[in-house]
mmCIF file of C-alpha atoms in Angstrom:
data_model
loop_
_atom_site.group_PDB
_atom_site.id
_atom_site.type_symbol
_atom_site.label_atom_id
_atom_site.label_comp_id
_atom_site.label_asym_id
_atom_site.label_seq_id
_atom_site.Cartn_x
_atom_site.Cartn_y
_atom_site.Cartn_z
ATOM 1 C CA UNK A 1 -12.233 -6.293 58.548
ATOM 2 C CA UNK A 2 -14.786 -7.569 56.363
ATOM 3 C CA UNK A 3 -14.172 -4.697 53.831
ATOM 4 C CA UNK A 4 -10.242 -5.716 54.019
ATOM 5 C CA UNK A 5 -11.210 -9.561 52.591
ATOM 6 C CA UNK A 6 -13.421 -8.058 50.243
ATOM 7 C CA UNK A 7 -10.616 -6.215 48.712
ATOM 8 C CA UNK A 8 -8.382 -9.235 48.807
ATOM 9 C CA UNK A 9 -11.122 -11.341 47.024
ATOM 10 C CA UNK A 10 -11.538 -8.502 44.450
ATOM 11 C CA UNK A 11 -8.007 -8.419 43.830
ATOM 12 C CA UNK A 12 -7.920 -12.374 43.451
ATOM 13 C CA UNK A 13 -10.006 -11.864 40.489
ATOM 14 C CA UNK A 14 -8.006 -9.088 39.194
ATOM 15 C CA UNK A 15 -10.380 -6.275 39.781
ATOM 16 C CA UNK A 16 -8.219 -2.928 40.208
ATOM 17 C CA UNK A 17 -5.116 -5.175 38.733
ATOM 18 C CA UNK A 18 -2.516 -4.276 35.972
ATOM 19 C CA UNK A 19 -3.374 -4.036 32.488
ATOM 20 C CA UNK A 20 -1.411 -4.881 29.326
ATOM 21 C CA UNK A 21 -1.301 -3.868 25.497
ATOM 22 C CA UNK A 22 0.783 -5.210 22.694
ATOM 23 C CA UNK A 23 1.472 -3.399 19.966
ATOM 24 C CA UNK A 24 3.391 -4.556 17.112
ATOM 25 C CA UNK A 25 5.535 -2.454 14.528
ATOM 26 C CA UNK A 26 4.315 -4.307 11.655
ATOM 27 C CA UNK A 27 1.502 -7.382 12.034
ATOM 28 C CA UNK A 28 2.585 -8.820 8.973
ATOM 29 C CA UNK A 29 5.461 -11.469 8.527
ATOM 30 C CA UNK A 30 6.667 -15.033 6.939
ATOM 31 C CA UNK A 31 7.944 -17.899 8.123
ATOM 32 C CA UNK A 32 11.393 -17.509 9.645
ATOM 33 C CA UNK A 33 10.999 -13.571 9.852
ATOM 34 C CA UNK A 34 9.983 -12.195 13.320
ATOM 35 C CA UNK A 35 7.343 -9.833 14.633
ATOM 36 C CA UNK A 36 8.746 -6.784 16.495
ATOM 37 C CA UNK A 37 6.843 -4.625 18.905
ATOM 38 C CA UNK A 38 6.205 -3.932 22.404
ATOM 39 C CA UNK A 39 4.492 -4.880 25.528
ATOM 40 C CA UNK A 40 3.150 -1.783 27.287
ATOM 41 C CA UNK A 41 1.771 -2.634 31.396
ATOM 42 C CA UNK A 42 -0.179 -0.209 33.535
ATOM 43 C CA UNK A 43 -0.169 -0.893 37.387
ATOM 44 C CA UNK A 44 -3.675 -1.011 38.780
ATOM 45 C CA UNK A 45 -4.453 0.580 41.867
ATOM 46 C CA UNK A 46 -2.143 -1.582 44.254
ATOM 47 C CA UNK A 47 1.356 -2.832 44.307
ATOM 48 C CA UNK A 48 1.526 -6.403 42.763
ATOM 49 C CA UNK A 49 4.339 -8.625 41.453
ATOM 50 C CA UNK A 50 4.789 -9.923 38.024
ATOM 51 C CA UNK A 51 5.651 -13.506 37.522
ATOM 52 C CA UNK A 52 6.517 -13.734 34.334
ATOM 53 C CA UNK A 53 5.530 -11.882 30.752
ATOM 54 C CA UNK A 54 5.206 -14.243 27.511
ATOM 55 C CA UNK A 55 3.893 -14.637 24.016
ATOM 56 C CA UNK A 56 2.433 -17.170 22.012
ATOM 57 C CA UNK A 57 1.337 -17.579 18.475
ATOM 58 C CA UNK A 58 -2.235 -19.193 18.865
ATOM 59 C CA UNK A 59 -4.533 -20.627 15.947
ATOM 60 C CA UNK A 60 -7.614 -22.926 15.250
ATOM 61 C CA UNK A 61 -6.583 -26.831 14.400
ATOM 62 C CA UNK A 62 -8.875 -29.188 13.517
ATOM 63 C CA UNK A 63 -8.684 -32.588 15.348
ATOM 64 C CA UNK A 64 -10.282 -35.932 14.216
ATOM 65 C CA UNK A 65 -11.442 -38.270 17.151
ATOM 66 C CA UNK A 66 -13.295 -41.574 15.844
ATOM 67 C CA UNK A 67 -16.504 -40.482 13.618
ATOM 68 C CA UNK A 68 -16.020 -36.835 14.859
ATOM 69 C CA UNK A 69 -14.273 -33.655 14.179
ATOM 70 C CA UNK A 70 -13.937 -30.985 15.965
ATOM 71 C CA UNK A 71 -11.820 -27.161 16.396
ATOM 72 C CA UNK A 72 -9.732 -26.168 19.064
ATOM 73 C CA UNK A 73 -7.248 -22.996 19.722
ATOM 74 C CA UNK A 74 -3.964 -24.209 20.096
ATOM 75 C CA UNK A 75 -0.538 -22.324 21.002
ATOM 76 C CA UNK A 76 2.139 -23.328 18.980
ATOM 77 C CA UNK A 77 5.309 -21.230 20.142
ATOM 78 C CA UNK A 78 5.615 -19.464 22.786
ATOM 79 C CA UNK A 79 8.863 -17.247 23.951
ATOM 80 C CA UNK A 80 9.195 -15.548 27.661
ATOM 81 C CA UNK A 81 9.681 -11.584 27.616
ATOM 82 C CA UNK A 82 10.299 -10.863 31.073
ATOM 83 C CA UNK A 83 10.718 -12.977 34.347
ATOM 84 C CA UNK A 84 9.405 -11.804 37.824
ATOM 85 C CA UNK A 85 9.310 -8.078 38.782
ATOM 86 C CA UNK A 86 7.440 -6.078 40.997
ATOM 87 C CA UNK A 87 5.006 -2.987 39.659
ATOM 88 C CA UNK A 88 3.911 -0.554 41.758
ATOM 89 C CA UNK A 89 0.484 0.832 41.710
ATOM 90 C CA UNK A 90 -0.038 3.112 38.499
ATOM 91 C CA UNK A 91 3.450 2.632 37.578
ATOM 92 C CA UNK A 92 4.051 2.058 33.859
ATOM 93 C CA UNK A 93 6.458 -0.076 31.644
ATOM 94 C CA UNK A 94 7.518 -1.257 28.381
ATOM 95 C CA UNK A 95 9.153 -4.180 27.352
ATOM 96 C CA UNK A 96 10.086 -4.301 23.763
ATOM 97 C CA UNK A 97 10.472 -7.461 21.933
ATOM 98 C CA UNK A 98 11.304 -9.239 18.589
ATOM 99 C CA UNK A 99 9.659 -12.828 18.405
ATOM 100 C CA UNK A 100 10.615 -15.520 15.873
ATOM 101 C CA UNK A 101 8.418 -17.001 13.588
ATOM 102 C CA UNK A 102 8.621 -20.420 13.265
ATOM 103 C CA UNK A 103 9.695 -21.572 9.671
ATOM 104 C CA UNK A 104 6.410 -24.201 9.573
ATOM 105 C CA UNK A 105 4.043 -21.455 10.569
ATOM 106 C CA UNK A 106 1.180 -21.753 8.496
ATOM 107 C CA UNK A 107 0.491 -18.862 5.595
ATOM 108 C CA UNK A 108 -2.696 -16.992 6.669
ATOM 109 C CA UNK A 109 -2.767 -14.128 3.609
ATOM 110 C CA UNK A 110 -1.897 -14.089 0.191
ATOM 111 C CA UNK A 111 -1.165 -10.855 -1.923
ATOM 112 C CA UNK A 112 -2.786 -9.085 0.630
ATOM 113 C CA UNK A 113 -6.017 -11.722 1.068
ATOM 114 C CA UNK A 114 -6.823 -13.802 3.608
ATOM 115 C CA UNK A 115 -6.989 -17.209 2.986
ATOM 116 C CA UNK A 116 -10.837 -18.431 3.755
ATOM 117 C CA UNK A 117 -10.519 -20.563 7.098
ATOM 118 C CA UNK A 118 -7.725 -19.166 8.835
ATOM 119 C CA UNK A 119 -7.049 -17.218 12.135
ATOM 120 C CA UNK A 120 -3.609 -16.500 13.643
ATOM 121 C CA UNK A 121 -3.134 -14.232 16.690
ATOM 122 C CA UNK A 122 0.428 -13.446 18.981
ATOM 123 C CA UNK A 123 -1.096 -13.738 22.227
ATOM 124 C CA UNK A 124 0.258 -11.794 25.641
ATOM 125 C CA UNK A 125 -0.120 -13.648 29.001
ATOM 126 C CA UNK A 126 0.855 -11.282 31.804
ATOM 127 C CA UNK A 127 1.097 -13.547 35.237
ATOM 128 C CA UNK A 128 0.271 -11.663 38.325
ATOM 129 C CA UNK A 129 0.857 -13.421 41.605
ATOM 130 C CA UNK A 130 -2.096 -14.514 43.844
ATOM 131 C CA UNK A 131 -4.430 -13.103 40.780
ATOM 132 C CA UNK A 132 -6.108 -13.946 37.421
ATOM 133 C CA UNK A 133 -3.644 -13.800 34.822
ATOM 134 C CA UNK A 134 -3.970 -10.684 32.567
ATOM 135 C CA UNK A 135 -3.951 -11.396 28.443
ATOM 136 C CA UNK A 136 -3.847 -9.638 25.089
ATOM 137 C CA UNK A 137 -4.337 -10.942 21.357
ATOM 138 C CA UNK A 138 -3.228 -9.369 18.335
ATOM 139 C CA UNK A 139 -4.448 -10.312 15.418
ATOM 140 C CA UNK A 140 -1.167 -11.667 13.055
ATOM 141 C CA UNK A 141 -0.906 -11.901 8.972
ATOM 142 C CA UNK A 142 1.413 -14.628 7.838
ATOM 143 C CA UNK A 143 2.127 -14.189 4.320
ATOM 144 C CA UNK A 144 4.178 -17.112 1.936
ATOM 145 C CA UNK A 145 7.607 -17.250 1.091
ATOM 146 C CA UNK A 146 9.060 -17.112 -2.629
ATOM 147 C CA UNK A 147 8.196 -20.570 -2.921
ATOM 148 C CA UNK A 148 5.054 -21.224 -1.517
ATOM 149 C CA UNK A 149 3.660 -17.878 -3.208
ATOM 150 C CA UNK A 150 4.998 -19.226 -7.012
ATOM 151 C CA UNK A 151 3.421 -22.547 -6.323
ATOM 152 C CA UNK A 152 -0.042 -21.216 -5.493
ATOM 153 C CA UNK A 153 0.098 -18.757 -7.974
ATOM 154 C CA UNK A 154 0.834 -21.486 -10.608
ATOM 155 C CA UNK A 155 -2.235 -23.495 -9.211
ATOM 156 C CA UNK A 156 -4.299 -20.052 -10.027
ATOM 157 C CA UNK A 157 -2.984 -19.679 -13.682
ATOM 158 C CA UNK A 158 -3.565 -22.983 -14.360
ATOM 159 C CA UNK A 159 -7.476 -22.539 -13.426
ATOM 160 C CA UNK A 160 -7.695 -24.098 -10.074
ATOM 161 C CA UNK A 161 -9.961 -22.433 -7.882
ATOM 162 C CA UNK A 162 -9.541 -21.966 -4.160
ATOM 163 C CA UNK A 163 -11.791 -23.772 -1.485
ATOM 164 C CA UNK A 164 -10.909 -23.781 1.570
ATOM 165 C CA UNK A 165 -7.906 -23.391 4.076
ATOM 166 C CA UNK A 166 -7.652 -25.449 7.197
ATOM 167 C CA UNK A 167 -5.124 -27.013 9.870
ATOM 168 C CA UNK A 168 -5.139 -30.648 10.651
ATOM 169 C CA UNK A 169 -3.573 -32.396 13.773
ATOM 170 C CA UNK A 170 -1.169 -34.806 12.821
ATOM 171 C CA UNK A 171 2.228 -35.430 10.686
ATOM 172 C CA UNK A 172 2.911 -36.507 7.480
ATOM 173 C CA UNK A 173 4.768 -39.897 6.921
ATOM 174 C CA UNK A 174 8.452 -39.167 5.647
ATOM 175 C CA UNK A 175 8.145 -35.671 6.494
ATOM 176 C CA UNK A 176 10.289 -34.038 9.015
ATOM 177 C CA UNK A 177 7.869 -31.484 11.086
ATOM 178 C CA UNK A 178 8.667 -29.785 14.577
ATOM 179 C CA UNK A 179 4.671 -28.554 14.611
ATOM 180 C CA UNK A 180 1.975 -31.255 15.616
ATOM 181 C CA UNK A 181 0.265 -30.350 12.523
ATOM 182 C CA UNK A 182 0.383 -29.452 9.188
ATOM 183 C CA UNK A 183 -1.588 -26.879 6.567
ATOM 184 C CA UNK A 184 -3.934 -28.095 4.054
ATOM 185 C CA UNK A 185 -4.639 -25.376 1.072
ATOM 186 C CA UNK A 186 -7.684 -26.777 -0.662
ATOM 187 C CA UNK A 187 -8.293 -25.960 -4.623
ATOM 188 C CA UNK A 188 -11.460 -27.072 -6.812
ATOM 189 C CA UNK A 189 -9.877 -28.590 -10.175
ATOM 190 C CA UNK A 190 -9.471 -26.264 -13.294
ATOM 191 C CA UNK A 191 -11.557 -27.723 -16.322
ATOM 192 C CA UNK A 192 -8.715 -29.763 -18.118
ATOM 193 C CA UNK A 193 -8.132 -31.860 -14.807
ATOM 194 C CA UNK A 194 -11.744 -32.227 -13.882
ATOM 195 C CA UNK A 195 -12.389 -35.615 -15.247
ATOM 196 C CA UNK A 196 -10.010 -37.263 -13.090
ATOM 197 C CA UNK A 197 -9.518 -35.275 -9.898
ATOM 198 C CA UNK A 198 -12.131 -34.219 -7.120
ATOM 199 C CA UNK A 199 -9.925 -31.834 -5.652
ATOM 200 C CA UNK A 200 -6.174 -30.651 -4.744
ATOM 201 C CA UNK A 201 -4.628 -30.234 -1.004
ATOM 202 C CA UNK A 202 -1.611 -28.642 -1.202
ATOM 203 C CA UNK A 203 0.716 -28.637 2.069
ATOM 204 C CA UNK A 204 3.993 -26.992 2.718
ATOM 205 C CA UNK A 205 6.797 -27.998 5.407
ATOM 206 C CA UNK A 206 9.147 -25.219 5.317
ATOM 207 C CA UNK A 207 12.709 -25.062 7.005
ATOM 208 C CA UNK A 208 15.782 -22.495 6.409
ATOM 209 C CA UNK A 209 16.877 -24.533 3.422
ATOM 210 C CA UNK A 210 13.448 -24.995 1.488
ATOM 211 C CA UNK A 211 10.231 -26.332 1.300
ATOM 212 C CA UNK A 212 8.511 -29.940 1.635
ATOM 213 C CA UNK A 213 5.111 -29.560 -1.360
ATOM 214 C CA UNK A 214 3.193 -32.773 -0.192
ATOM 215 C CA UNK A 215 -0.193 -32.699 -2.221
ATOM 216 C CA UNK A 216 -2.717 -34.847 -2.262
ATOM 217 C CA UNK A 217 -5.191 -35.831 -5.159
ATOM 218 C CA UNK A 218 -8.791 -36.692 -4.138
ATOM 219 C CA UNK A 219 -9.667 -39.093 -7.433
ATOM 220 C CA UNK A 220 -13.095 -39.568 -8.900
ATOM 221 C CA UNK A 221 -14.687 -43.037 -8.975
ATOM 222 C CA UNK A 222 -16.722 -44.805 -11.668
ATOM 223 C CA UNK A 223 -19.700 -47.546 -11.998
ATOM 224 C CA UNK A 224 -17.327 -50.405 -11.257
ATOM 225 C CA UNK A 225 -13.892 -48.651 -9.680
ATOM 226 C CA UNK A 226 -13.901 -46.507 -6.553
ATOM 227 C CA UNK A 227 -11.758 -43.020 -6.233
ATOM 228 C CA UNK A 228 -8.584 -42.924 -4.484
ATOM 229 C CA UNK A 229 -6.580 -40.443 -2.944
ATOM 230 C CA UNK A 230 -3.273 -40.232 -4.766
ATOM 231 C CA UNK A 231 -0.066 -38.458 -2.718
ATOM 232 C CA UNK A 232 2.803 -36.714 -4.258
ATOM 233 C CA UNK A 233 5.684 -35.121 -2.448
ATOM 234 C CA UNK A 234 8.615 -32.477 -3.612
ATOM 235 C CA UNK A 235 11.440 -30.844 -2.562
ATOM 236 C CA UNK A 236 11.655 -27.130 -3.652
ATOM 237 C CA UNK A 237 15.261 -25.350 -2.372
ATOM 238 C CA UNK A 238 14.795 -21.701 -1.575
ATOM 239 C CA UNK A 239 17.352 -20.840 -4.020
ATOM 240 C CA UNK A 240 15.824 -22.182 -7.158
ATOM 241 C CA UNK A 241 12.708 -20.543 -6.986
ATOM 242 C CA UNK A 242 13.811 -17.933 -9.404
ATOM 243 C CA UNK A 243 15.080 -20.233 -11.695
ATOM 244 C CA UNK A 244 11.952 -22.596 -12.658
ATOM 245 C CA UNK A 245 8.833 -22.264 -14.561
ATOM 246 C CA UNK A 246 6.294 -23.272 -11.699
ATOM 247 C CA UNK A 247 3.527 -23.069 -13.901
ATOM 248 C CA UNK A 248 4.871 -25.982 -16.034
ATOM 249 C CA UNK A 249 5.889 -27.414 -12.761
ATOM 250 C CA UNK A 250 2.868 -27.879 -11.174
ATOM 251 C CA UNK A 251 0.974 -28.911 -14.804
ATOM 252 C CA UNK A 252 3.401 -31.491 -14.657
ATOM 253 C CA UNK A 253 2.615 -33.084 -11.240
ATOM 254 C CA UNK A 254 -1.229 -32.933 -11.621
ATOM 255 C CA UNK A 255 -1.381 -34.525 -15.034
ATOM 256 C CA UNK A 256 1.032 -37.349 -13.972
ATOM 257 C CA UNK A 257 -1.593 -37.990 -11.193
ATOM 258 C CA UNK A 258 -4.321 -38.130 -13.853
ATOM 259 C CA UNK A 259 -2.874 -40.080 -15.946
ATOM 260 C CA UNK A 260 -1.617 -42.906 -13.492
ATOM 261 C CA UNK A 261 -5.361 -43.041 -12.394
ATOM 262 C CA UNK A 262 -6.359 -43.366 -15.598
ATOM 263 C CA UNK A 263 -3.948 -45.914 -16.447
ATOM 264 C CA UNK A 264 -5.118 -48.176 -13.202
ATOM 265 C CA UNK A 265 -9.100 -47.619 -14.152
ATOM 266 C CA UNK A 266 -8.139 -49.021 -17.329
ATOM 267 C CA UNK A 267 -6.547 -51.824 -15.932
ATOM 268 C CA UNK A 268 -9.573 -53.409 -14.465
ATOM 269 C CA UNK A 269 -8.639 -53.478 -10.897
ATOM 270 C CA UNK A 270 -6.609 -51.880 -7.933
ATOM 271 C CA UNK A 271 -4.380 -53.227 -5.197
ATOM 272 C CA UNK A 272 -1.402 -52.568 -3.244
ATOM 273 C CA UNK A 273 0.563 -54.418 -6.531
ATOM 274 C CA UNK A 274 -0.254 -51.410 -8.662
ATOM 275 C CA UNK A 275 2.510 -49.701 -10.210
ATOM 276 C CA UNK A 276 2.839 -46.390 -8.162
ATOM 277 C CA UNK A 277 1.584 -47.444 -5.204
ATOM 278 C CA UNK A 278 3.427 -46.479 -2.184
ATOM 279 C CA UNK A 279 2.080 -47.918 1.136
ATOM 280 C CA UNK A 280 3.786 -46.038 3.117
ATOM 281 C CA UNK A 281 2.559 -42.663 2.375
ATOM 282 C CA UNK A 282 -0.010 -41.858 4.737
ATOM 283 C CA UNK A 283 -0.920 -38.847 6.725
ATOM 284 C CA UNK A 284 -0.893 -38.429 10.392
ATOM 285 C CA UNK A 285 -4.903 -39.053 10.919
ATOM 286 C CA UNK A 286 -4.609 -41.993 9.360
ATOM 287 C CA UNK A 287 -5.357 -42.225 5.517
ATOM 288 C CA UNK A 288 -5.050 -44.613 2.948
ATOM 289 C CA UNK A 289 -2.159 -44.373 0.293
ATOM 290 C CA UNK A 290 -2.555 -43.864 -3.396
ATOM 291 C CA UNK A 291 0.029 -43.683 -6.262
ATOM 292 C CA UNK A 292 2.672 -41.634 -5.833
ATOM 293 C CA UNK A 293 3.323 -39.081 -8.271
ATOM 294 C CA UNK A 294 6.766 -37.833 -9.091
ATOM 295 C CA UNK A 295 8.748 -35.383 -11.599
ATOM 296 C CA UNK A 296 8.841 -31.724 -12.420
ATOM 297 C CA UNK A 297 9.384 -29.809 -15.401
ATOM 298 C CA UNK A 298 11.888 -27.174 -14.760
ATOM 299 C CA UNK A 299 12.653 -23.734 -16.940
ATOM 300 C CA UNK A 300 13.482 -19.906 -16.392
ATOM 301 C CA UNK A 301 10.484 -17.700 -15.129
ATOM 302 C CA UNK A 302 8.917 -15.946 -17.567
ATOM 303 C CA UNK A 303 8.669 -12.904 -15.338
ATOM 304 C CA UNK A 304 7.501 -11.278 -12.460
ATOM 305 C CA UNK A 305 4.531 -12.818 -10.900
ATOM 306 C CA UNK A 306 1.768 -10.106 -10.500
ATOM 307 C CA UNK A 307 -0.667 -10.383 -7.452
ATOM 308 C CA UNK A 308 -3.799 -9.436 -9.188
ATOM 309 C CA UNK A 309 -3.290 -12.687 -10.882
ATOM 310 C CA UNK A 310 -4.654 -14.147 -7.116
ATOM 311 C CA UNK A 311 -7.648 -11.634 -6.765
ATOM 312 C CA UNK A 312 -10.158 -14.125 -7.339
ATOM 313 C CA UNK A 313 -8.868 -17.025 -5.310
ATOM 314 C CA UNK A 314 -9.683 -15.617 -1.883
ATOM 315 C CA UNK A 315 -12.581 -15.032 0.117
ATOM 316 C CA UNK A 316 -13.214 -11.030 0.533
ATOM 317 C CA UNK A 317 -13.444 -11.560 4.338
ATOM 318 C CA UNK A 318 -11.158 -10.938 7.411
ATOM 319 C CA UNK A 319 -11.006 -14.771 7.558
ATOM 320 C CA UNK A 320 -12.211 -15.443 11.232
ATOM 321 C CA UNK A 321 -12.987 -14.211 14.596
ATOM 322 C CA UNK A 322 -10.860 -14.120 17.239
ATOM 323 C CA UNK A 323 -13.533 -14.250 19.717
ATOM 324 C CA UNK A 324 -12.343 -17.276 21.547
ATOM 325 C CA UNK A 325 -9.068 -16.415 21.738
ATOM 326 C CA UNK A 326 -9.216 -14.225 24.185
ATOM 327 C CA UNK A 327 -8.407 -13.788 28.556
#
């Protein structure tokens, strides 16, 4: 009798139970596409009932709480791939899937290089009745859409240096979001803008028709005038990507931000009455408002963008440790 009770207890802890391994056809994807693959399940030393099999996208998100910040693992998209079924001891079962990638999924890789600070994985959950659930995690790489790629490439061509990328919990005022967080891709300023700007943060919020591009410019202060954050929001249609000179567009965005701030400093004052201030433009984490830049330069692309131009922007590492995502 004692032996039977011990075996039941061990089974409840998952000992001798089924195993799961998810195999992706290709771990590389883009927002709006899909990940294809197969979930392989092998029965253990006794029969079990599988309650469900589900896949979920997981990543790390930074949350601000009062004066502190902390990172947490967040599952932000979940898809069931199988319902309840019986699995005999030693039985093998394969479940093919096509997992849709949300349009707002943050990008993790550009031109084959991991954005330092980004991690992303596809987690498999195998729910076993009356036992500890099993899991598997597969790292994935989310590459930019053409509009995102062209804009990042333009920052690089203008001399901006990649600093870091992270995910911030919250929402951006006036922008339709389906996810509870947004990505910030941070750059050190190019020399020609460094007198007026400390850094630039780029956020993409994508949908099937286009991309909202939100730029946050961290301004330099002076002896008598404090620095301010300035925001700009622009809409880019997917269809217009190849008919725009993005280097000229991005240069225009940044120069307008610098020029507005320079004019503000020479006026010897600041406040809600200054031209260009939009008090409603703020991040979900409660930042103050600054001058809103607007406008864009148009034109035809002068040729294909080369991936080699981006090599020095990115950290050469693998982009993070997935150890915290395990079972």
